[in-house]
Short mmCIF file of C-alpha atoms (C1' of nucleotides) in Angstrom, two decimals:
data_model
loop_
_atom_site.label_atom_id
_atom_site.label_comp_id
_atom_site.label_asym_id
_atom_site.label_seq_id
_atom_site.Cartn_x
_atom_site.Cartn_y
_atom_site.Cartn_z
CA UNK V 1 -31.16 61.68 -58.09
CA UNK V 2 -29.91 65.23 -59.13
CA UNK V 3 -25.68 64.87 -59.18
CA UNK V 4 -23.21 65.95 -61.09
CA UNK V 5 -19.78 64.57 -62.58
CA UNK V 6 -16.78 65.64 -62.42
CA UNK V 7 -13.26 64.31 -63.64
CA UNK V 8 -10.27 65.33 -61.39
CA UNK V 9 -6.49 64.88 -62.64
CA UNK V 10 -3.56 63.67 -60.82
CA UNK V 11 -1.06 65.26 -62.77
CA UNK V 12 2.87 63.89 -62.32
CA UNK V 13 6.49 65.27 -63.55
CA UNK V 14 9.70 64.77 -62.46
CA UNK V 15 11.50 68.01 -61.80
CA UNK V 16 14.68 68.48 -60.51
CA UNK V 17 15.05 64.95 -59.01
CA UNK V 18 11.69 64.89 -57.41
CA UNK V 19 8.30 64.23 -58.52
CA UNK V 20 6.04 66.71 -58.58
CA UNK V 21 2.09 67.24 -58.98
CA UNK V 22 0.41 70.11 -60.31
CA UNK V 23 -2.11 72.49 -57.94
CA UNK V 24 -4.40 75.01 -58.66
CA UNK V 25 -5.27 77.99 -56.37
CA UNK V 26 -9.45 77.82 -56.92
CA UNK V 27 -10.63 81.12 -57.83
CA UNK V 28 -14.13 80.49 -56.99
CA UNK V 29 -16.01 78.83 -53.79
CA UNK V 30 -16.36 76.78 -52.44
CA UNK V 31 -12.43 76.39 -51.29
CA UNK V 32 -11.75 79.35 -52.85
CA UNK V 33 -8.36 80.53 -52.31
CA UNK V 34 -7.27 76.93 -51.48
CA UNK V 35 -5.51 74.72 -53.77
CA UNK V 36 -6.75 71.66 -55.50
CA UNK V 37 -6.47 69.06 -58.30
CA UNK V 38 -6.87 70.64 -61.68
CA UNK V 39 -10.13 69.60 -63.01
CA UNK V 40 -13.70 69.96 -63.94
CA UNK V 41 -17.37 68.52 -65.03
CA UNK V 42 -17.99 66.22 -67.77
CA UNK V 43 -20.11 67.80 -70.68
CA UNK V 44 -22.72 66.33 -72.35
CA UNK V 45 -21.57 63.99 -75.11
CA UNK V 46 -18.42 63.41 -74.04
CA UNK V 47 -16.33 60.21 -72.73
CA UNK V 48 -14.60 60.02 -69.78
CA UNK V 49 -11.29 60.05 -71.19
CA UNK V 50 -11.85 62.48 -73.39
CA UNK V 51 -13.12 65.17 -70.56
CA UNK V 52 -9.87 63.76 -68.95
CA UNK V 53 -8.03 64.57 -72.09
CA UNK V 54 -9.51 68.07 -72.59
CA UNK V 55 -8.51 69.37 -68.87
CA UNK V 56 -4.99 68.04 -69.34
CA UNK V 57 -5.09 70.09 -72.38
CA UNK V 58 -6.49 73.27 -70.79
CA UNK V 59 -3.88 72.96 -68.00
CA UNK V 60 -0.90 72.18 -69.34
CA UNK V 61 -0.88 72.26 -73.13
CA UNK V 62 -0.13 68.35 -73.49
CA UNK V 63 -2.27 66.35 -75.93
CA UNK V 64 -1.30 62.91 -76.72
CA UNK V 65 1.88 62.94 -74.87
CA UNK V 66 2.49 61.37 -71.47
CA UNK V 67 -0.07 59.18 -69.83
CA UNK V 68 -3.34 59.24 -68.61
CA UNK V 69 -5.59 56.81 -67.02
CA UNK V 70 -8.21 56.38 -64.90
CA UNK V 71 -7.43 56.35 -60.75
CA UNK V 72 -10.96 55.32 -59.23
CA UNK V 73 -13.70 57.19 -58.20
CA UNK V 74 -15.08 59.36 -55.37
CA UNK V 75 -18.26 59.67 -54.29
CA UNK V 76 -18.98 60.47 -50.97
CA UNK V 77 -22.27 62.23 -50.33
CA UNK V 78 -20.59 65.40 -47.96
CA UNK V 79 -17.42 65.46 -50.46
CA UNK V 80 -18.58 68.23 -52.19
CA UNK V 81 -20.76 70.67 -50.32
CA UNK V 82 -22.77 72.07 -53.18
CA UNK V 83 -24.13 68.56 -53.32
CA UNK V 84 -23.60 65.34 -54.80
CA UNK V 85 -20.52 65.87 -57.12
CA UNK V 86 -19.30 62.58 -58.27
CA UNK V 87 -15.40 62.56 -59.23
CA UNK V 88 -13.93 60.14 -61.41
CA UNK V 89 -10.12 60.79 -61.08
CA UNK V 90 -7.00 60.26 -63.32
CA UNK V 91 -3.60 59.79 -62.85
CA UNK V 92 -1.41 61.66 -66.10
CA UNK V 93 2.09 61.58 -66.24
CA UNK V 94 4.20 64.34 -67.75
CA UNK V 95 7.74 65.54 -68.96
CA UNK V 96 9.29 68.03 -67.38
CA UNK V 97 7.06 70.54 -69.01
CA UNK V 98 8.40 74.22 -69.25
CA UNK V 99 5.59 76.27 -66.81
CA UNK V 100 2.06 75.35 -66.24
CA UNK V 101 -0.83 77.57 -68.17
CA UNK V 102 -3.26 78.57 -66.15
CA UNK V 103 -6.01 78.86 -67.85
CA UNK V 104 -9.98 78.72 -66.75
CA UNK V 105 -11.20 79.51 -63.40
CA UNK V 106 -7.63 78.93 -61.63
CA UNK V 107 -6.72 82.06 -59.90
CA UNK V 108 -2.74 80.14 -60.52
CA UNK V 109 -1.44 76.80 -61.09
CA UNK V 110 2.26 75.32 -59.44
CA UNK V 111 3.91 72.64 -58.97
CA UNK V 112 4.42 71.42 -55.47
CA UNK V 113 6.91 68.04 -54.25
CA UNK V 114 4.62 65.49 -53.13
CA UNK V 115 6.81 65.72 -50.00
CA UNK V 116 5.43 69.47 -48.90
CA UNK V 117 1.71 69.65 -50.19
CA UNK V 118 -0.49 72.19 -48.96
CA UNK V 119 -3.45 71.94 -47.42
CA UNK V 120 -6.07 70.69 -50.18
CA UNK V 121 -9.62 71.25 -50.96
CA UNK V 122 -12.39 68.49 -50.70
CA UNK V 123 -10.87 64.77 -50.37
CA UNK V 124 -8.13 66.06 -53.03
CA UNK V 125 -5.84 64.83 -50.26
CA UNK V 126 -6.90 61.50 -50.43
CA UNK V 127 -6.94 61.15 -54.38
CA UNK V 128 -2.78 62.58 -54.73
CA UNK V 129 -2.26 59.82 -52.03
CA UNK V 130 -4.18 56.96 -54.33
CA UNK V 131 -2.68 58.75 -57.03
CA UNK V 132 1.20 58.56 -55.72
CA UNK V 133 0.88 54.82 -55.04
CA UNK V 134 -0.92 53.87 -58.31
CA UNK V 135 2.53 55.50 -59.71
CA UNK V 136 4.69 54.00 -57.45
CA UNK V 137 2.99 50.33 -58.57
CA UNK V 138 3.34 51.32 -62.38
CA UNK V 139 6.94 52.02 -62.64
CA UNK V 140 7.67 48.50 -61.06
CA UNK V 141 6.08 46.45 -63.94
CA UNK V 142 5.27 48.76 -66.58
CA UNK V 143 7.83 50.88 -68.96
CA UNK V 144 5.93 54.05 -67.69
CA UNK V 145 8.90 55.95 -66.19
CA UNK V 146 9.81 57.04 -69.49
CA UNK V 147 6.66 59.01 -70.17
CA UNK V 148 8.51 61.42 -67.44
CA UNK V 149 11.50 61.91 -70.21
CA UNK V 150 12.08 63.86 -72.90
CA UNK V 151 12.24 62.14 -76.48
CA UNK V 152 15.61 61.50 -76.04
CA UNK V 153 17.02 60.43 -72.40
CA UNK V 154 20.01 59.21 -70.73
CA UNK V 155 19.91 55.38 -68.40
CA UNK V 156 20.85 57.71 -65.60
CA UNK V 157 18.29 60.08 -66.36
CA UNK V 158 15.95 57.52 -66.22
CA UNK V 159 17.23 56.41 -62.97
CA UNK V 160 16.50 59.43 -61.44
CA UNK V 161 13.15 59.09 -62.40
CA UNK V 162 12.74 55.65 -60.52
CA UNK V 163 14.80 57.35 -57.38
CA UNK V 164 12.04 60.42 -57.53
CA UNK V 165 8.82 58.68 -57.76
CA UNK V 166 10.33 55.84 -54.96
CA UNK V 167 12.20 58.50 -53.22
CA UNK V 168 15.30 55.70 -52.90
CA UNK V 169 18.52 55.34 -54.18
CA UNK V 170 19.28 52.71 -56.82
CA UNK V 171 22.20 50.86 -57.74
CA UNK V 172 23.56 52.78 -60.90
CA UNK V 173 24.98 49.58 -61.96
CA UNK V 174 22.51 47.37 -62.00
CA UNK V 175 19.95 49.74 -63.23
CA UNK V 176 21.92 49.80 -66.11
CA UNK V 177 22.31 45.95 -67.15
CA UNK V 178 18.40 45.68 -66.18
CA UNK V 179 16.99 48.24 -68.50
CA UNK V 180 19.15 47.88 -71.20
CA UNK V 181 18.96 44.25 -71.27
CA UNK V 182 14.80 44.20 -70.97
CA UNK V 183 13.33 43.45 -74.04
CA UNK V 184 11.26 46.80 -75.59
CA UNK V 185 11.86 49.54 -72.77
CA UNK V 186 14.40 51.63 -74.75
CA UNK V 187 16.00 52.04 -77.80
CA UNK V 188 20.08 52.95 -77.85
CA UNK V 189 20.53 55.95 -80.16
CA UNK V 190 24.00 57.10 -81.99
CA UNK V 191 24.72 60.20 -80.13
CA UNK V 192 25.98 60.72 -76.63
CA UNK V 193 24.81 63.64 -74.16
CA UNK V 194 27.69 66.00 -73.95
CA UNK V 195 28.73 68.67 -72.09
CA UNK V 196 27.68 66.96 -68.41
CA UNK V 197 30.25 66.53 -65.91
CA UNK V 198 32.35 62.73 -66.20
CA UNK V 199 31.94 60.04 -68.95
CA UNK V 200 28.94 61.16 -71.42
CA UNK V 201 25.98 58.64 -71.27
CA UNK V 202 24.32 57.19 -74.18
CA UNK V 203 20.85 58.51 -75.46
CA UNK V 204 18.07 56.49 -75.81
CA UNK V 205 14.30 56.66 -77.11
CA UNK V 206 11.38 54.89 -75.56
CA UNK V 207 11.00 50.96 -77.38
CA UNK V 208 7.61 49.77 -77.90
CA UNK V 209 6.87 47.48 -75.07
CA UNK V 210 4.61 48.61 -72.36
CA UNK V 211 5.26 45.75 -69.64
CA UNK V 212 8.72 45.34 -67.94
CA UNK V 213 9.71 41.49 -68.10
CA UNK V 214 11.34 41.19 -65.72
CA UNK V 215 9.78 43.83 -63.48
CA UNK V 216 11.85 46.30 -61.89
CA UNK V 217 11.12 45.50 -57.68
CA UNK V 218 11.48 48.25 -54.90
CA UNK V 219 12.49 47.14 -51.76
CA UNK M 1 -26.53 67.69 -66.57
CA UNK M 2 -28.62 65.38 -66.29
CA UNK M 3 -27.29 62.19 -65.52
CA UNK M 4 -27.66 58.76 -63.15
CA UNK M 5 -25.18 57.31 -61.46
CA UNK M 6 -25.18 53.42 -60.69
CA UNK M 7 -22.97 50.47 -59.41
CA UNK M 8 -22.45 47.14 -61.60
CA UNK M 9 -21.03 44.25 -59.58
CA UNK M 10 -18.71 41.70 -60.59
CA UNK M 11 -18.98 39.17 -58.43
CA UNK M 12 -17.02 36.41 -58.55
CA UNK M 13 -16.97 32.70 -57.05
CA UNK M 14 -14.76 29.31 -57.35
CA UNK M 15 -17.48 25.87 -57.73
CA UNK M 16 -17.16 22.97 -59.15
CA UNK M 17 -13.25 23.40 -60.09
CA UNK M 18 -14.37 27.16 -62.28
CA UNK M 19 -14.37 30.43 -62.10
CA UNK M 20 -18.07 31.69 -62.25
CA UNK M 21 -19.92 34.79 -62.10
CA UNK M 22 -23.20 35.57 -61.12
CA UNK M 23 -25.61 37.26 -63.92
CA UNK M 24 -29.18 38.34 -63.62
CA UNK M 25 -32.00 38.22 -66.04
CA UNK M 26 -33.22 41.70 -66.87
CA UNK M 27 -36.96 41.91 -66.24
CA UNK M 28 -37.27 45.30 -67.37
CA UNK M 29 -36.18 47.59 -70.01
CA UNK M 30 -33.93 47.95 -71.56
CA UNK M 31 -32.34 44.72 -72.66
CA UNK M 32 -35.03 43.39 -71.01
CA UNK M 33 -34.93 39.26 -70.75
CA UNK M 34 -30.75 39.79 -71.50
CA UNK M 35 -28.11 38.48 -68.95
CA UNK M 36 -26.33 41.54 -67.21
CA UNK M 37 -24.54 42.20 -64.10
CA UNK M 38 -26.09 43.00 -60.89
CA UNK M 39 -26.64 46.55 -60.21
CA UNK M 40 -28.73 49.29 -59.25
CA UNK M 41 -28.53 53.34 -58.81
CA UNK M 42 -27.06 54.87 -56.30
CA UNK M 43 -29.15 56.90 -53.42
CA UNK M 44 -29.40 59.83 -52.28
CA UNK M 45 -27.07 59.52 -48.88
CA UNK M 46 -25.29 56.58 -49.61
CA UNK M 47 -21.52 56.40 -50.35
CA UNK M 48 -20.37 54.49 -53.37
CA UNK M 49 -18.96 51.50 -51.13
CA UNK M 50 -22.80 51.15 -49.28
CA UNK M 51 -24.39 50.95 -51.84
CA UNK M 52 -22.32 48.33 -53.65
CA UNK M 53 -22.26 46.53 -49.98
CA UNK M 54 -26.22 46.60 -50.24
CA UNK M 55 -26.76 45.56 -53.53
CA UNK M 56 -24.14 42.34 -53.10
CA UNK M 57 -26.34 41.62 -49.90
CA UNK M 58 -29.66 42.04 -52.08
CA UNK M 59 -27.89 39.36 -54.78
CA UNK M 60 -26.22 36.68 -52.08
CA UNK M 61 -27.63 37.77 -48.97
CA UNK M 62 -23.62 38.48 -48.36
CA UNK M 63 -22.84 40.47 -45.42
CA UNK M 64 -19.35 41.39 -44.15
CA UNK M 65 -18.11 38.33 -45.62
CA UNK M 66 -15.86 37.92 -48.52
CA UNK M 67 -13.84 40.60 -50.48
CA UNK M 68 -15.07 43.66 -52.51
CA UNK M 69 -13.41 46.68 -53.76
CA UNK M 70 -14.09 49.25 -56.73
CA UNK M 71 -12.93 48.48 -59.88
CA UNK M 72 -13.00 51.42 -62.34
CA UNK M 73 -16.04 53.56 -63.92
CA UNK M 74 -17.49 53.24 -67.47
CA UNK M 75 -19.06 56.60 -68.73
CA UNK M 76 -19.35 56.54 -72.01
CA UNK M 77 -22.40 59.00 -73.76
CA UNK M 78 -23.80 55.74 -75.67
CA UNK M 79 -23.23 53.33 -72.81
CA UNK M 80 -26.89 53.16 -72.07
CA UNK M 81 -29.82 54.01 -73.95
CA UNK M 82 -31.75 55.33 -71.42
CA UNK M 83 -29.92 58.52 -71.14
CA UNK M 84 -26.33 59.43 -69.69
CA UNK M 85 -25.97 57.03 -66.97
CA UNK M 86 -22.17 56.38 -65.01
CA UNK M 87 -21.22 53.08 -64.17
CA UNK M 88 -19.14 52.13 -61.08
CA UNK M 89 -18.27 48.80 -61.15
CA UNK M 90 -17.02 46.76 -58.29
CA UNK M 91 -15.34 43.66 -57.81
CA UNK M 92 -16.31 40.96 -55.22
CA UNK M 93 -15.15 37.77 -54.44
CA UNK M 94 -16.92 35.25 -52.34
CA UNK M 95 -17.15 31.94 -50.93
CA UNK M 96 -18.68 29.16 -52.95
CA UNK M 97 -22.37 29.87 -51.70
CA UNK M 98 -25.65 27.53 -52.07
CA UNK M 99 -27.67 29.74 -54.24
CA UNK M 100 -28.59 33.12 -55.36
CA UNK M 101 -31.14 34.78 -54.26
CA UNK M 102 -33.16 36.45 -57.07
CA UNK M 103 -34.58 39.54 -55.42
CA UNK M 104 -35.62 43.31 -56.81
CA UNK M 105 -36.33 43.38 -60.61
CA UNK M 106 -34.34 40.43 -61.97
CA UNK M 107 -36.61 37.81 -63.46
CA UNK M 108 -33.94 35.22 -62.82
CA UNK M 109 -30.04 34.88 -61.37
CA UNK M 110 -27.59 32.55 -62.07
CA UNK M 111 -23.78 31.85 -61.90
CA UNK M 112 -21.83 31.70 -65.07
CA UNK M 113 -18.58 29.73 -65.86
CA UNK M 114 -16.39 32.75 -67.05
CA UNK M 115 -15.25 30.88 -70.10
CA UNK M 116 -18.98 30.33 -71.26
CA UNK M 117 -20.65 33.75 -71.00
CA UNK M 118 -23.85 34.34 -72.72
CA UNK M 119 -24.14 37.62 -74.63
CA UNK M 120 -24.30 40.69 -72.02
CA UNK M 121 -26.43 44.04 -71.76
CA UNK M 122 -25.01 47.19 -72.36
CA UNK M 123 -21.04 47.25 -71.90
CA UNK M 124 -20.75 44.67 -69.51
CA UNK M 125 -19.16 42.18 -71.19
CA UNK M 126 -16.32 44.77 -70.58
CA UNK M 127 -16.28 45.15 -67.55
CA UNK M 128 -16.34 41.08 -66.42
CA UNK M 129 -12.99 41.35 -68.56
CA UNK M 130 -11.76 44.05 -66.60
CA UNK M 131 -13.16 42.55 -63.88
CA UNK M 132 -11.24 39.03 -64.54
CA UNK M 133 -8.04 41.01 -65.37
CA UNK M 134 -8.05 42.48 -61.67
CA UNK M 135 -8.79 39.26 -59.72
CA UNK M 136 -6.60 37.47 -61.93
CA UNK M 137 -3.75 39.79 -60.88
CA UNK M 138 -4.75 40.49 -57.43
CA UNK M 139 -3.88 36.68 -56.15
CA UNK M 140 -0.60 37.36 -57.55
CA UNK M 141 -0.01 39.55 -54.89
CA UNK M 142 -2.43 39.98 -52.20
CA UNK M 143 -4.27 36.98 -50.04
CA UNK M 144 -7.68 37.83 -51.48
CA UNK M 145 -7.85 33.79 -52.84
CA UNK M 146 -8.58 32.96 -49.33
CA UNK M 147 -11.73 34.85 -49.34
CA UNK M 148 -13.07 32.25 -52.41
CA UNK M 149 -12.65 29.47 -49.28
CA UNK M 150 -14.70 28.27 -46.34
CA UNK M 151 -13.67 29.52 -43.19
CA UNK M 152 -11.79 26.33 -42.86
CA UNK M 153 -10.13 25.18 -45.89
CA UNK M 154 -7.14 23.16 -46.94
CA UNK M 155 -4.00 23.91 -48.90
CA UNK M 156 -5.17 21.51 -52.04
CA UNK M 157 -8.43 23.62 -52.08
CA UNK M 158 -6.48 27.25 -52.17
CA UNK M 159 -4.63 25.68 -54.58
CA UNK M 160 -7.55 24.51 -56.81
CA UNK M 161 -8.56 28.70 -56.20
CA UNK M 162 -5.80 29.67 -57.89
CA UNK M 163 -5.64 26.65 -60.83
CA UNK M 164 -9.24 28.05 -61.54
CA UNK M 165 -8.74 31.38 -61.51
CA UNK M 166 -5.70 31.33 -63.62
CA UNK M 167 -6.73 28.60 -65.55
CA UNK M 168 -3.01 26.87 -65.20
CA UNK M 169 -1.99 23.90 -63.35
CA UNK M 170 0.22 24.47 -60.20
CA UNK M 171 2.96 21.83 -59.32
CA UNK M 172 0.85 20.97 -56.08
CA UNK M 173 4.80 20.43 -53.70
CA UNK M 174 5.80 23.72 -54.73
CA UNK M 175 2.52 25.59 -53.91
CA UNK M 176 2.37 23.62 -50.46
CA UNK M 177 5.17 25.33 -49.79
CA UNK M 178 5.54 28.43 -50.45
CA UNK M 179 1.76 29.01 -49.39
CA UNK M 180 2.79 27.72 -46.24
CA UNK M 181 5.98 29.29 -45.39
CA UNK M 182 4.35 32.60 -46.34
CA UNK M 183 4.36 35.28 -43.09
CA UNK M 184 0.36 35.62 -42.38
CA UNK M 185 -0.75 33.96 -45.32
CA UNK M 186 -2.99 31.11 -43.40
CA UNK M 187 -2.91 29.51 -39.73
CA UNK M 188 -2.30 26.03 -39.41
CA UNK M 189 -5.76 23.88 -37.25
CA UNK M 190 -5.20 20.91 -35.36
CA UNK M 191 -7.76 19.69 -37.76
CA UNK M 192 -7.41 17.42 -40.50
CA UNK M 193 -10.31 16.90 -43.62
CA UNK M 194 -11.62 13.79 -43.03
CA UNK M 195 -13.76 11.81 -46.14
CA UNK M 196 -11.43 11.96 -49.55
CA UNK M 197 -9.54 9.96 -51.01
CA UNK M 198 -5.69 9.47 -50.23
CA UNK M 199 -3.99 10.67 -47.25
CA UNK M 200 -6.21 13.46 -45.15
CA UNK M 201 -5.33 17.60 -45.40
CA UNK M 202 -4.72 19.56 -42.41
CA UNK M 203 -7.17 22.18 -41.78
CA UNK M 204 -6.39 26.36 -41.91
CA UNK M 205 -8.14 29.05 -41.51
CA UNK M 206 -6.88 32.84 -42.92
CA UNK M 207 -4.16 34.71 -41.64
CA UNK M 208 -3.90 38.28 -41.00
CA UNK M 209 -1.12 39.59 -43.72
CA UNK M 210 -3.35 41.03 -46.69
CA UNK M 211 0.23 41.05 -49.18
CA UNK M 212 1.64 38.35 -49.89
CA UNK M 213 5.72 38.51 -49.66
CA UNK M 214 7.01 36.62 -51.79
CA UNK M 215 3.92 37.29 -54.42
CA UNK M 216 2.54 33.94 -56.27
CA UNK M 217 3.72 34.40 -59.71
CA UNK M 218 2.04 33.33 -62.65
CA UNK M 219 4.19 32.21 -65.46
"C1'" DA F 1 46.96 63.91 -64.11
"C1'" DC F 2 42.81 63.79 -61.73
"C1'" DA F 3 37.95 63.88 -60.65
"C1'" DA F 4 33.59 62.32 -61.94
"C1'" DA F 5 30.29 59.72 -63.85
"C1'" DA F 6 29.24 55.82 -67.41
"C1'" DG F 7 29.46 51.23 -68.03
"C1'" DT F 8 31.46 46.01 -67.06
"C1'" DG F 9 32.80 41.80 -64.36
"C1'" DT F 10 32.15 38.88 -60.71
"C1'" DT F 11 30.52 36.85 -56.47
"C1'" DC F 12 27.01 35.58 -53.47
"C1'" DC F 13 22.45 34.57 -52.34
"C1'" DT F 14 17.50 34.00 -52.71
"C1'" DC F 15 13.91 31.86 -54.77
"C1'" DA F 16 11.27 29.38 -58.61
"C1'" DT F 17 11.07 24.95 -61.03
"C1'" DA F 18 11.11 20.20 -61.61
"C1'" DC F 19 10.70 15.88 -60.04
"C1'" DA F 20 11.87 11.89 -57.04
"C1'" DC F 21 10.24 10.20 -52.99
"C1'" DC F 22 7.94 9.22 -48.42
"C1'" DC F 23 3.42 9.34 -45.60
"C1'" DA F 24 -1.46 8.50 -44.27
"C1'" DT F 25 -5.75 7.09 -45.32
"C1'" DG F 26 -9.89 4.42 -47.94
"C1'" DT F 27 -11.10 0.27 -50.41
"C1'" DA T 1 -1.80 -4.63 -50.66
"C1'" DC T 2 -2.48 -0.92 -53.44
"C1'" DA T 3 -4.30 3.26 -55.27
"C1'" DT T 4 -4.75 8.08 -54.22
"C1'" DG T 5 -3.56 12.30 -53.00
"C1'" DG T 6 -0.93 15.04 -49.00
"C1'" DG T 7 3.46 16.48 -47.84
"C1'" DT T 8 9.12 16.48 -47.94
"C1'" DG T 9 13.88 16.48 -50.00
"C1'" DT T 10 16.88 18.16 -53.19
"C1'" DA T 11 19.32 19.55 -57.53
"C1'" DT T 12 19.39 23.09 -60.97
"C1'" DG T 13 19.12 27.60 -62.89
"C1'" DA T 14 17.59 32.44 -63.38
"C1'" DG T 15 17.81 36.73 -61.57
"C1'" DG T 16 18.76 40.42 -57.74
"C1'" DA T 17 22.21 42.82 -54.58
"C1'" DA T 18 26.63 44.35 -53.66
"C1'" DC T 19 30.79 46.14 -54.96
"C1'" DA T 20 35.39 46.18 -57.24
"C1'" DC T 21 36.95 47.63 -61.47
"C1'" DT T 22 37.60 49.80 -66.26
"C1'" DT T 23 36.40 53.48 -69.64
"C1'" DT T 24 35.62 58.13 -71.27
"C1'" DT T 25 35.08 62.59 -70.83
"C1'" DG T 26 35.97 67.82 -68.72
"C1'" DT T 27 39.21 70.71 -66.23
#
DNA sequence: ACAAAAGTGTTCCTCATACACCCATGT
DNA sequence: ACATGGGTGTATGAGGAACACTTTTGT
């Protein structure tokens, strides 16, 4: 059967307490004009993740920071109307990066809240919405939320990070015990962040465990 | 580029007190005469979810009944010696069923106990891990156990689902009741399994609640 | 001194675990 | 009667939610 592959990415930060996902503005048809998921065909001799990888890289400038793993595949037969594309998606999860690059055949890239998304091309729609809840799922028994921090990162920082991706308020106080008290998930540093309004919090790195026991539970 | 696209099945069942999975015979190359998963390429105007539906109806003669849902895609260059073919495996769990039907190019098809697999073609040894990993932690959560029952089952035998599954004893007071206190979980018969030993089990069939609130924890 | 935000103490409640015990049936 | 396995009662403890309270900074 002729087909093609294709990886799409689901790319997430967290900026300016809510979480974002980056869009590209296609410069070619079909959809041209119309943003979509940053993303493109698999080459030859290459793996999955590592066409994954290489977009992520082309887009953004990120390699081996953040996440990035695989969301699920789409493959209906009218998805793509050049033909059959096959799309094997992935969900990455960023820092607060500085500005997207856009580089390739993106006419622009921007970040857009997952709360006012425009129109998308193909079933891109579907795959932010598969991507958003895979996300949602991770933070509550993985230590993933800190792949949205910098290197260094305040418990309240990271808080807001749990409060963006849920889009609900958390109790500051018992965020606090819970992290700090689960084995792995971070690391206290020396310093304190200074110059914020109040009592300065305490910075920490990310530990080395990459399961929350106990897991942190949305309502 | 040229490239194939297929679907691998996982298909899982409970019998005889074990997890099992069902395996063909290869009767063609490559790895021909060598256990592998269930499978077949994917046509022309058929989405990914049909054509997994027909090829777990070609195996078990399954139709509408029981569970199935994608699982994740292997892609790698060197995956199969034939050329660059994509995998897209899916998961399916099913009743305990008489026996499987050998049809289409297998020489022979059999059900495996999951802790005595022989050696597999190409990577699918992998992907009955992966495979495991998700059914393992889908009863956690979700109701799917129910679909490894009868239509009529009792709470001992959802219980033995879950013991062989997880491969852990369950205090068999404490299962009763949470499993039935849980909203939607399973409906109560006026029935009661008549035959065994000891005092007779009431009858249920499945509810309608696909999460399970509380979720069944495994330690 | 006061506001603001970090961090601590404490109470209440839900739910998992363990295990003793009662119930209904076959032999 | 008694063995077997279904089903019930209940004590204990861990962990989540709520919220009052103390600490540390900037202004």
């Amino acid at each position: 059967m002729r087909c093609s592959v294709a990886v799409d990415l689901v790319i997430f930060t967290v900026h300016a307490g809510s979480l974002q996902v980056l869009l590209i503005r296609r410069g070619y048809a079909p959809f041209k004009g119309k943003w979509a998921l940053p993303g493109g065909f698999v080459r030859e001799r290459e793996t999955l993740d590592d066409a994954a990888a290489r977009e992520l890289h082309e887009e953004t400038g990120l390699r081996d920071q953040g996440h990035m793993e695989q969301l699920r595949t789409y493959g209906d037969p009218k998805r793509d109307p050049r033909g059959r594309v096959f799309s094997i998606a992935y969900l990455a999860l960023t820092p607060d990066l500085p500005m997207p690059i856009s580089g390739g055949d993106a006419e622009a890239a921007q970040w857009f809240t997952v709360e006012a998304l425009p129109v998308l091309a193909f079933d891109h729609a579907q795959i932010v919405q598969d991507g958003l809840e895979r996300a949602r799922a991770k933070l509550e028994y993985t230590t993933l939320a800190t792949t949205f921090c910098a290197a260094e990162f305040t418990i309240p920082e990271l808080r807001a990070v749990y409060e963006a991706v849920w889009g609900t308020a958390l109790d500051a106080a018992n965020f606090y015990r819970k992290v700090s008290k689960s084995e792995g998930f971070i690391v206290a540093l020396e310093d304190k962040l200074q110059g914020a309004e109040g009592r300065p919090a305490r910075l920490y790195r990310r530990g080395k465990a990459a399961l929350l026991a106990p897991p942190m539970l949305r309502r």
